[in-house]
Short mmCIF file of C-alpha atoms and ligand atoms in Angstrom, two decimals:
data_model
loop_
_atom_site.label_atom_id
_atom_site.label_comp_id
_atom_site.label_asym_id
_atom_site.label_seq_id
_atom_site.Cartn_x
_atom_site.Cartn_y
_atom_site.Cartn_z
CA THR Y 1 -72.25 -220.90 -33.22
CA GLY Y 2 -75.85 -218.90 -31.59
CA ILE Y 3 -78.86 -220.12 -29.83
CA CYS Y 4 -80.28 -220.58 -32.99
CA VAL Y 5 -78.27 -223.26 -35.08
CA HIS Y 6 -81.13 -225.87 -34.44
CA TRP Y 7 -84.24 -223.10 -35.01
CA GLN Y 8 -87.39 -224.06 -36.33
CA VAL Y 9 -88.40 -223.78 -39.66
CA THR Y 10 -91.63 -221.27 -38.74
CA ALA Y 11 -89.17 -219.73 -36.49
CA ARG Y 12 -87.55 -216.41 -37.42
CA CYS Y 13 -83.90 -216.94 -36.62
CA PHE Y 14 -82.66 -214.20 -33.80
CA ASP Y 15 -78.85 -213.43 -33.20
CA SER Y 16 -78.98 -211.78 -29.85
CA PHE Y 17 -76.06 -209.53 -30.65
CA GLY Y 18 -76.14 -207.51 -34.12
CA GLY Y 19 -77.55 -210.19 -36.00
CA LYS Y 20 -75.04 -210.76 -38.27
CA LYS Y 21 -74.41 -214.24 -37.88
CA ARG Y 22 -78.16 -214.38 -38.40
CA ALA Y 23 -78.04 -215.24 -42.26
CA ARG Y 24 -75.21 -217.65 -41.54
CA LEU Y 25 -76.99 -219.87 -38.77
CA ILE Y 26 -80.09 -220.30 -40.88
CA GLU Y 27 -77.71 -221.87 -43.78
CA GLU Y 28 -76.22 -223.90 -41.13
CA SER Y 29 -79.56 -225.20 -39.83
CA LYS Y 30 -80.86 -225.82 -43.28
CA LYS Y 31 -77.42 -228.10 -43.90
CA LYS Y 32 -77.91 -229.70 -40.47
CA ARG Y 33 -81.49 -230.43 -41.18
CA LYS Y 34 -80.67 -231.91 -44.61
CA ARG Y 35 -77.89 -234.16 -42.94
CA TYR Y 36 -80.05 -235.15 -39.95
CA GLY Y 37 -83.14 -236.29 -42.27
CA GLY Y 38 -86.05 -234.38 -42.66
CA GLY Y 39 -87.28 -230.88 -40.87
CA ALA Y 40 -88.14 -230.15 -37.43
CA GLN Y 41 -91.53 -230.33 -38.21
CA GLY Y 42 -91.10 -234.35 -39.17
CA LYS Y 43 -89.27 -235.35 -36.23
CA ARG Y 44 -91.01 -237.23 -33.90
CA PRO Y 45 -90.09 -238.13 -30.23
CA SER Y 46 -87.70 -241.23 -30.24
CA SER Y 47 -86.67 -243.00 -27.45
CA ASP Y 48 -83.83 -244.98 -28.90
CA GLY Y 49 -81.36 -241.84 -29.07
CA SER Y 50 -79.94 -242.65 -33.08
CA ASP Y 51 -80.13 -240.03 -34.17
CA GLU Y 52 -79.32 -237.13 -31.81
CA GLU Y 53 -77.18 -234.22 -32.28
CA SER Y 54 -75.37 -232.26 -29.81
CA MET Y 55 -76.40 -228.65 -28.97
CA PRO Y 56 -73.91 -226.11 -28.72
CA LEU Y 57 -73.86 -223.57 -25.79
CA PRO Y 58 -73.70 -220.31 -26.56
CA ASN Y 59 -71.35 -217.64 -25.77
CA PRO Y 60 -71.85 -215.51 -23.58
CA MET Y 61 -74.78 -217.40 -22.16
CA VAL Y 62 -77.34 -214.28 -22.47
CA GLY Y 63 -80.41 -215.97 -23.67
CA PHE Y 64 -83.05 -214.34 -26.25
CA ASN Y 65 -82.26 -211.53 -24.37
CA LEU Y 66 -81.34 -209.39 -20.64
CA PRO Y 67 -82.50 -206.83 -18.52
CA GLY Y 68 -81.34 -203.58 -19.63
CA TYR Y 69 -80.81 -205.08 -23.39
CA ARG Y 70 -82.21 -202.39 -26.02
CA GLY Y 71 -81.33 -204.30 -29.29
CA PRO Y 72 -83.82 -205.16 -31.19
CA SER Y 73 -86.80 -207.47 -29.79
CA MET Y 74 -87.26 -210.72 -30.69
CA THR Y 75 -90.47 -212.36 -31.85
CA ARG Y 76 -90.27 -216.11 -32.31
CA VAL Y 77 -93.59 -217.78 -33.99
CA LEU Y 78 -93.91 -220.87 -32.17
CA PRO Y 79 -95.69 -223.96 -33.32
CA GLU Y 80 -99.30 -223.96 -32.74
CA LEU Y 81 -99.14 -226.99 -30.82
CA ALA Y 82 -97.06 -224.86 -28.66
CA THR Y 83 -98.81 -222.05 -27.83
CA GLY Y 84 -100.78 -221.72 -24.63
CA PRO Y 85 -102.96 -221.72 -22.61
CA PRO Y 86 -101.32 -222.98 -20.98
CA TYR Y 87 -97.96 -221.02 -21.07
CA PHE Y 88 -95.35 -223.47 -19.66
CA TYR Y 89 -91.68 -223.11 -18.39
CA TYR Y 90 -88.88 -226.04 -17.89
CA GLU Y 91 -85.88 -226.12 -16.59
CA ASN Y 92 -82.71 -227.97 -16.17
CA VAL Y 93 -78.62 -227.81 -16.35
CA ALA Y 94 -77.31 -226.31 -19.29
CA ARG Y 95 -74.64 -228.98 -19.71
CA ALA Y 96 -75.93 -232.17 -20.37
CA PRO Y 97 -74.60 -235.29 -21.65
CA LYS Y 98 -74.80 -234.90 -25.91
CA GLY Y 99 -78.06 -235.27 -27.06
CA VAL Y 100 -80.18 -234.80 -24.10
CA TRP Y 101 -81.41 -231.09 -25.25
CA ALA Y 102 -82.11 -232.37 -28.33
CA LYS Y 103 -83.94 -234.49 -27.06
CA ILE Y 104 -85.98 -232.51 -24.61
CA THR Y 105 -86.40 -230.31 -27.36
CA ARG Y 106 -88.19 -232.53 -29.79
CA PHE Y 107 -90.35 -233.31 -27.01
CA LEU Y 108 -91.18 -230.14 -26.13
CA PHE Y 109 -93.06 -229.04 -29.46
CA ASP Y 110 -89.27 -228.12 -30.97
CA ILE Y 111 -89.03 -224.96 -29.10
CA GLN Y 112 -85.51 -224.19 -28.51
CA PRO Y 113 -84.00 -223.79 -25.25
CA GLU Y 114 -83.09 -220.17 -24.09
CA PHE Y 115 -79.83 -220.87 -22.19
CA VAL Y 116 -79.05 -218.34 -19.57
CA ASP Y 117 -75.74 -217.85 -17.21
CA SER Y 118 -77.29 -216.50 -14.06
CA LEU Y 119 -74.13 -214.85 -13.53
CA HIS Y 120 -75.33 -211.88 -15.74
CA LEU Y 121 -77.61 -211.15 -13.93
CA CYS Y 122 -76.31 -212.25 -10.30
CA ALA Y 123 -72.81 -212.59 -8.10
CA ALA Y 124 -73.54 -216.53 -8.88
CA ALA Y 125 -72.90 -218.60 -12.36
CA ARG Y 126 -75.81 -221.06 -13.45
CA LYS Y 127 -75.65 -222.25 -16.32
CA ARG Y 128 -79.10 -223.43 -17.20
CA GLY Y 129 -81.26 -224.08 -20.26
CA TYR Y 130 -85.07 -223.26 -20.36
CA ILE Y 131 -87.78 -223.90 -22.87
CA HIS Y 132 -90.76 -222.08 -22.24
CA ASN Y 133 -93.64 -220.44 -24.56
CA LEU Y 134 -93.75 -217.02 -22.74
CA PRO Y 135 -93.43 -214.11 -25.10
CA THR Y 136 -89.83 -212.59 -25.03
CA GLU Y 137 -90.62 -209.14 -25.47
CA ASN Y 138 -91.20 -206.09 -22.59
CA ARG Y 139 -89.56 -208.25 -20.15
CA SER Y 140 -88.39 -206.13 -17.11
CA PRO Y 141 -86.01 -207.40 -14.08
CA LEU Y 142 -87.21 -207.46 -10.50
CA LEU Y 143 -85.83 -204.09 -8.61
CA PRO Y 144 -83.62 -203.65 -7.42
CA LEU Y 145 -81.10 -205.26 -9.42
CA PRO Y 146 -79.33 -207.91 -7.44
CA PRO Y 147 -75.31 -207.26 -6.54
CA LYS Y 148 -73.87 -208.63 -9.28
CA THR Y 149 -70.06 -208.94 -7.97
CA ILE Y 150 -68.96 -210.79 -4.77
CA PHE Y 151 -67.88 -207.86 -2.83
CA GLU Y 152 -71.08 -205.82 -4.00
CA ALA Y 153 -73.26 -209.19 -2.12
CA PHE Y 154 -70.62 -209.11 0.52
CA PRO Y 155 -68.59 -206.26 1.02
CA HIS Y 156 -67.33 -207.39 4.79
CA TYR Y 157 -64.77 -210.37 3.15
CA LYS Y 158 -62.94 -207.35 1.30
CA LYS Y 159 -60.90 -207.51 4.83
CA TRP Y 160 -59.32 -210.61 4.38
CA TRP Y 161 -59.29 -211.54 0.77
CA PRO Y 162 -56.21 -211.95 -1.05
CA SER Y 163 -54.99 -209.68 -3.54
CA TRP Y 164 -54.00 -212.49 -5.76
CA ASP Y 165 -57.68 -214.12 -5.31
CA GLN Y 166 -59.32 -212.78 -8.24
CA ARG Y 167 -63.05 -214.01 -8.49
CA THR Y 168 -65.27 -210.91 -8.64
CA HIS Y 169 -68.12 -213.98 -9.27
CA PHE Y 170 -69.27 -217.77 -7.57
CA ASN Y 171 -69.29 -220.50 -9.57
CA CYS Y 172 -72.45 -222.33 -9.61
CA LEU Y 173 -74.35 -222.74 -6.10
CA GLN Y 174 -73.61 -226.56 -5.08
CA THR Y 175 -75.86 -228.95 -3.83
CA CYS Y 176 -72.77 -229.95 -1.23
CA THR Y 177 -70.15 -227.52 0.31
CA ALA Y 178 -66.59 -228.49 1.36
CA SER Y 179 -65.83 -230.16 3.91
CA ALA Y 180 -63.55 -229.42 7.05
CA PRO Y 181 -60.42 -230.90 5.80
CA VAL Y 182 -60.11 -229.05 2.31
CA THR Y 183 -60.54 -225.57 4.26
CA GLU Y 184 -57.87 -226.82 7.08
CA ARG Y 185 -55.31 -227.25 4.43
CA ILE Y 186 -56.00 -224.23 2.82
CA GLN Y 187 -55.27 -222.79 6.17
CA GLN Y 188 -51.86 -225.46 7.05
CA LYS Y 189 -50.58 -224.15 3.32
CA LEU Y 190 -51.05 -220.84 3.76
CA SER Y 191 -50.01 -220.46 7.52
CA SER Y 192 -46.76 -221.94 6.24
CA SER Y 193 -45.78 -220.33 3.47
CA GLY Y 194 -44.63 -216.31 3.30
CA ASN Y 195 -47.05 -213.10 1.79
CA PRO Y 196 -47.51 -213.90 -0.71
CA PRO Y 197 -47.44 -217.28 -0.76
CA PRO Y 198 -45.73 -219.16 -3.96
CA GLN Y 199 -47.28 -219.22 -6.96
CA SER Y 200 -48.07 -223.15 -6.37
CA VAL Y 201 -49.82 -222.23 -3.38
CA GLN Y 202 -51.54 -220.10 -5.27
CA LYS Y 203 -52.74 -221.67 -7.93
CA TYR Y 204 -53.72 -224.87 -5.53
CA VAL Y 205 -55.90 -222.19 -3.19
CA ARG Y 206 -57.41 -220.69 -6.22
CA HIS Y 207 -58.16 -223.69 -7.58
CA GLN Y 208 -60.04 -224.86 -4.13
CA CYS Y 209 -61.51 -221.50 -3.87
CA SER Y 210 -63.55 -221.36 -7.31
CA LYS Y 211 -64.37 -225.42 -6.94
CA TRP Y 212 -65.83 -225.09 -3.40
CA ASN Y 213 -67.04 -221.37 -3.85
CA LEU Y 214 -65.34 -220.15 -0.26
CA VAL Y 215 -64.64 -216.43 0.77
CA TRP Y 216 -62.06 -214.91 3.30
CA VAL Y 217 -63.50 -215.33 6.60
CA GLY Y 218 -59.91 -214.26 8.83
CA LYS Y 219 -55.99 -214.27 7.95
CA ASP Y 220 -55.52 -217.33 5.92
CA LYS Y 221 -58.91 -218.70 6.44
CA ALA Y 222 -61.54 -219.76 3.67
CA ALA Y 223 -64.77 -221.19 4.14
CA PRO Y 224 -68.18 -221.89 2.68
CA LEU Y 225 -70.91 -219.83 1.83
CA GLU Y 226 -73.48 -220.25 4.66
CA PRO Y 227 -77.04 -221.36 3.63
CA HIS Y 228 -78.79 -217.73 4.27
CA GLU Y 229 -75.64 -216.43 1.70
CA MET Y 230 -76.87 -218.57 -0.70
CA GLU Y 231 -80.71 -217.85 0.30
CA TYR Y 232 -79.74 -214.17 -0.49
CA LEU Y 233 -77.60 -214.71 -4.14
CA LEU Y 234 -80.43 -217.01 -5.17
CA GLY Y 235 -82.75 -214.38 -4.88
CA PHE Y 236 -84.75 -216.19 -1.89
CA PRO Y 237 -86.31 -214.14 0.79
CA LYS Y 238 -83.71 -214.17 4.39
CA ASP Y 239 -84.29 -217.22 6.67
CA HIS Y 240 -86.24 -218.91 3.34
CA THR Y 241 -84.87 -222.38 4.63
CA ARG Y 242 -84.36 -221.80 8.16
CA GLY Y 243 -85.38 -224.47 10.41
CA PHE Y 244 -83.84 -227.47 8.97
CA GLY Y 245 -80.19 -228.96 8.63
CA LYS Y 246 -77.11 -227.36 6.54
CA THR Y 247 -76.99 -230.38 4.52
CA GLN Y 248 -80.35 -230.26 3.95
CA ARG Y 249 -80.62 -226.43 3.23
CA TYR Y 250 -77.46 -226.64 1.25
CA LYS Y 251 -79.09 -229.57 -0.60
CA SER Y 252 -82.51 -227.24 -1.46
CA LEU Y 253 -80.63 -224.11 -2.67
CA GLY Y 254 -78.20 -226.07 -4.77
CA ASN Y 255 -80.89 -227.36 -6.55
CA SER Y 256 -83.29 -224.41 -6.82
CA PHE Y 257 -83.95 -222.02 -9.31
CA GLN Y 258 -81.72 -218.24 -9.69
CA VAL Y 259 -85.14 -216.41 -8.90
CA ASP Y 260 -84.19 -213.28 -10.32
CA THR Y 261 -82.91 -215.01 -13.38
CA VAL Y 262 -86.51 -216.92 -13.87
CA ALA Y 263 -88.14 -213.63 -12.48
CA TYR Y 264 -86.69 -211.83 -15.89
CA HIS Y 265 -88.60 -214.50 -17.92
CA LEU Y 266 -91.77 -214.53 -16.13
CA SER Y 267 -92.22 -210.93 -15.67
CA VAL Y 268 -94.39 -210.88 -18.49
CA LEU Y 269 -97.59 -213.01 -17.15
CA ARG Y 270 -98.10 -209.50 -15.03
CA ASP Y 271 -99.89 -207.58 -17.35
CA MET Y 272 -101.33 -210.34 -19.11
CA PHE Y 273 -102.94 -211.41 -15.98
CA PRO Y 274 -104.13 -209.10 -13.63
CA ASN Y 275 -106.32 -211.15 -11.81
CA GLY Y 276 -103.84 -213.66 -10.95
CA ILE Y 277 -102.61 -216.86 -11.76
CA THR Y 278 -103.31 -220.66 -11.73
CA VAL Y 279 -99.95 -222.63 -11.68
CA LEU Y 280 -98.82 -226.67 -11.94
CA SER Y 281 -95.69 -226.56 -10.05
CA LEU Y 282 -93.74 -229.59 -10.34
CA PHE Y 283 -90.45 -230.67 -8.88
CA THR Y 284 -91.52 -227.77 -6.81
CA GLY Y 285 -87.98 -227.91 -4.50
CA ILE Y 286 -88.11 -224.51 -2.35
CA GLY Y 287 -90.26 -222.89 -4.64
CA GLY Y 288 -88.26 -220.88 -6.88
CA GLY Y 289 -90.79 -220.01 -9.21
CA GLU Y 290 -93.46 -219.22 -6.52
CA VAL Y 291 -90.96 -217.02 -4.74
CA ALA Y 292 -90.24 -215.61 -8.17
CA LEU Y 293 -94.23 -214.66 -9.01
CA HIS Y 294 -94.45 -213.37 -5.50
CA LYS Y 295 -91.50 -210.89 -6.60
CA LEU Y 296 -93.28 -209.63 -9.35
CA GLY Y 297 -96.05 -208.88 -8.02
CA ILE Y 298 -98.51 -211.48 -9.48
CA HIS Y 299 -100.89 -212.78 -7.31
CA MET Y 300 -101.19 -216.96 -7.26
CA ARG Y 301 -104.90 -217.84 -7.04
CA ALA Y 302 -103.63 -221.82 -6.93
CA VAL Y 303 -101.05 -223.40 -6.84
CA VAL Y 304 -100.99 -227.45 -7.11
CA SER Y 305 -97.53 -228.27 -6.09
CA ILE Y 306 -95.66 -231.66 -6.49
CA GLU Y 307 -92.73 -231.83 -4.25
CA ILE Y 308 -91.28 -235.38 -3.02
CA CYS Y 309 -88.86 -234.32 -0.27
CA LYS Y 310 -90.74 -233.38 2.47
CA ALA Y 311 -88.27 -230.48 3.87
CA ASN Y 312 -88.95 -228.76 0.77
CA ARG Y 313 -92.81 -229.37 1.17
CA LYS Y 314 -92.34 -227.77 4.60
CA ILE Y 315 -89.98 -225.20 3.67
CA LEU Y 316 -92.83 -224.17 1.00
CA ARG Y 317 -95.81 -224.25 3.03
CA SER Y 318 -94.39 -222.03 5.57
CA TRP Y 319 -93.32 -219.54 3.08
CA TRP Y 320 -96.58 -219.42 1.33
CA ASP Y 321 -99.07 -219.57 4.58
CA GLN Y 322 -96.49 -216.19 5.38
CA THR Y 323 -97.06 -214.59 2.53
CA GLN Y 324 -99.50 -215.90 0.45
CA THR Y 325 -103.76 -215.76 0.15
CA GLY Y 326 -104.45 -218.26 -2.32
CA THR Y 327 -105.09 -222.27 -2.50
CA LEU Y 328 -101.79 -224.28 -2.21
CA ILE Y 329 -102.28 -227.82 -2.66
CA GLU Y 330 -99.46 -230.29 -2.37
CA ILE Y 331 -98.52 -233.70 -3.90
CA ASP Y 332 -95.76 -236.06 -3.16
CA ASP Y 333 -94.69 -237.78 -6.08
CA VAL Y 334 -95.23 -236.57 -9.90
CA LYS Y 335 -96.02 -240.80 -10.77
CA SER Y 336 -99.02 -240.45 -9.06
CA LEU Y 337 -100.25 -237.91 -10.81
CA LYS Y 338 -102.83 -239.21 -13.43
CA ASP Y 339 -105.27 -237.90 -15.69
CA ASP Y 340 -108.31 -237.99 -13.95
CA GLU Y 341 -106.75 -236.20 -11.19
CA ILE Y 342 -105.02 -233.48 -13.68
CA ALA Y 343 -108.21 -233.39 -15.15
CA SER Y 344 -110.34 -232.53 -12.03
CA TYR Y 345 -107.58 -229.81 -10.74
CA VAL Y 346 -108.28 -228.62 -14.73
CA HIS Y 347 -112.18 -228.48 -13.66
CA ARG Y 348 -111.92 -226.81 -10.47
CA PHE Y 349 -109.27 -223.83 -10.91
CA GLY Y 350 -110.64 -223.48 -14.66
CA GLY Y 351 -107.10 -224.72 -16.15
CA PHE Y 352 -103.61 -223.95 -15.58
CA ASP Y 353 -102.27 -220.65 -16.51
CA LEU Y 354 -98.33 -221.83 -15.98
CA VAL Y 355 -97.03 -225.54 -15.57
CA ILE Y 356 -93.72 -224.51 -14.42
CA GLY Y 357 -90.93 -227.27 -13.57
CA GLY Y 358 -87.10 -228.08 -13.90
CA SER Y 359 -86.99 -231.69 -13.37
CA PRO Y 360 -83.83 -233.26 -11.22
CA CYS Y 361 -80.63 -232.92 -12.80
CA ASN Y 362 -78.67 -235.98 -11.20
CA ASN Y 363 -77.89 -238.13 -14.09
CA LEU Y 364 -77.04 -235.30 -16.25
CA ALA Y 365 -75.35 -232.46 -14.33
CA GLY Y 366 -70.89 -232.75 -14.55
CA SER Y 367 -70.22 -233.58 -10.78
CA ASN Y 368 -72.02 -236.51 -10.86
CA ARG Y 369 -70.07 -238.40 -13.17
CA HIS Y 370 -70.39 -241.86 -11.55
CA HIS Y 371 -74.63 -241.59 -12.57
CA ARG Y 372 -74.31 -239.04 -15.61
CA ASP Y 373 -76.12 -241.63 -17.40
CA GLY Y 374 -78.44 -238.93 -19.66
CA LEU Y 375 -81.92 -238.60 -19.48
CA GLU Y 376 -82.57 -242.18 -19.25
CA GLY Y 377 -81.29 -242.22 -15.73
CA GLU Y 378 -83.31 -243.15 -12.55
CA HIS Y 379 -83.70 -239.34 -11.78
CA SER Y 380 -83.53 -237.66 -15.20
CA SER Y 381 -85.77 -239.73 -16.79
CA LEU Y 382 -88.84 -237.66 -14.60
CA PHE Y 383 -88.37 -235.24 -17.65
CA TYR Y 384 -91.12 -237.59 -19.12
CA ASP Y 385 -93.50 -236.68 -16.20
CA TYR Y 386 -93.58 -233.23 -16.98
CA PHE Y 387 -93.82 -234.04 -20.58
CA ARG Y 388 -96.65 -235.99 -19.74
CA ILE Y 389 -98.30 -234.28 -17.09
CA LEU Y 390 -98.20 -231.32 -19.94
CA ASN Y 391 -99.52 -233.02 -22.57
CA SER Y 392 -102.24 -234.14 -20.43
CA VAL Y 393 -103.45 -230.53 -18.89
CA LYS Y 394 -103.39 -229.51 -22.05
CA SER Y 395 -105.99 -232.17 -23.75
CA ALA Y 396 -108.36 -231.51 -20.17
CA MET Y 397 -108.17 -227.55 -20.93
CA ALA Y 398 -108.93 -228.53 -24.43
CA ASN Y 399 -112.18 -230.01 -23.13
CA MET Y 400 -113.03 -227.67 -20.57
N1 SAH X 501 -87.15 -225.62 -8.95
C1 SAH X 501 -87.00 -226.36 -8.26
C2 SAH X 501 -85.50 -227.16 -7.55
C3 SAH X 501 -85.95 -228.33 -8.66
S1 SAH X 501 -84.84 -229.55 -8.43
C4 SAH X 501 -86.55 -224.69 -6.70
O1 SAH X 501 -86.80 -223.66 -6.97
O2 SAH X 501 -86.24 -225.21 -5.60
C5 SAH X 501 -85.63 -231.11 -8.82
C6 SAH X 501 -86.99 -231.29 -7.00
O3 SAH X 501 -87.42 -232.69 -7.95
C7 SAH X 501 -86.43 -231.46 -5.99
O4 SAH X 501 -86.86 -231.09 -4.92
C8 SAH X 501 -86.45 -232.85 -5.72
O5 SAH X 501 -87.00 -233.73 -4.47
C9 SAH X 501 -88.07 -233.33 -6.52
N2 SAH X 501 -87.98 -234.43 -7.07
C10 SAH X 501 -87.36 -235.69 -7.44
N3 SAH X 501 -88.18 -236.49 -7.42
C11 SAH X 501 -89.69 -236.31 -7.44
C12 SAH X 501 -90.74 -236.91 -7.74
N4 SAH X 501 -90.84 -238.24 -8.49
N5 SAH X 501 -92.03 -236.31 -7.57
C13 SAH X 501 -91.96 -235.06 -7.68
N6 SAH X 501 -90.96 -234.43 -7.07
C14 SAH X 501 -89.49 -234.68 -6.91
#
């Protein structure tokens, strides 16, 4: 299955690899609509989840196109309600419990998510879904292109890398890293076996290395990536998160955007806004969106940023003061941002050009099984604040 099984009636179905599947997909999507009673147009956001369907993830997870892609260009026709201004860009983990993406899609004007694994753009996997109303033609990647394999990124690790560990990419960079007992156990197992170690030991070690994204830093010695290495893989400037404890840095980095991926999608804004843009940034974290815009050479005249974590706010502020000349306004909690305040920012900045954010995935992501209660979970339900605030901006801008 492809990315457009549930594609809008108004949108043209697009198969990023060749177009052969197109007719079949349109057929399938027609059948689905029938089965679920009514077209996408008629669907209204509902919170009971009764008519949820799971959304098949595309394989390969390449989104609508990739840098260097030379296929036919894709034109999608968005429903009128979905078009800007403002442009908006929403992100979350691709693998969410059943029905979550279908529901997010329904709230966000039935725009189909663009699922991308950052593996195709850098040396670490990161499977994410992006719902946005940006044009998808004439995108351009950040240059220089980031290293695409582990050894391209970190050639010095070749020295101790065993031939039986054949990873070329890291798995998704997470908010937690391996504790000392994990790496100690690896060392102990390896030093008490021959070279090469028996299959069972190899298998165990390979599994731990993939799971925790370990690198080989000495004889039999595997270690977690350092925060500065994560910054590099994720496309942040060196020392972006420096000055905070390691636990905080891993947490902030593990939650962040992969900058090159997001920049590729946002690159279309450069020609549209030669005089810069105003941004409403929800769940800003350490500013993956802002760093992407900056690296694209897009001037941010003003950013209104909402981020609850104080360390993240400090990280953004210090980066901003070093690199930007525009206005940065920082707000703590999306819940506290109400219509009147939104309207006053809209008035003050003449509207927002971009509303960007990825709401917390704590109740959605796989590693957190105990609280995997979907979109209604304590953290994930903040998606509804994204939706609420976006609509509030739209109506304030309509009244400008
Ligand atoms: N895209 C960001 C990270 C998003 S992770 C980046 O590039 O770094 C989600 C973020 O939402 C986290 O940083 C978390 O601290 C923040 N958050 C959680 N609850 C929030 C709330 N109620 N209001 C604002 N931000 C919140």
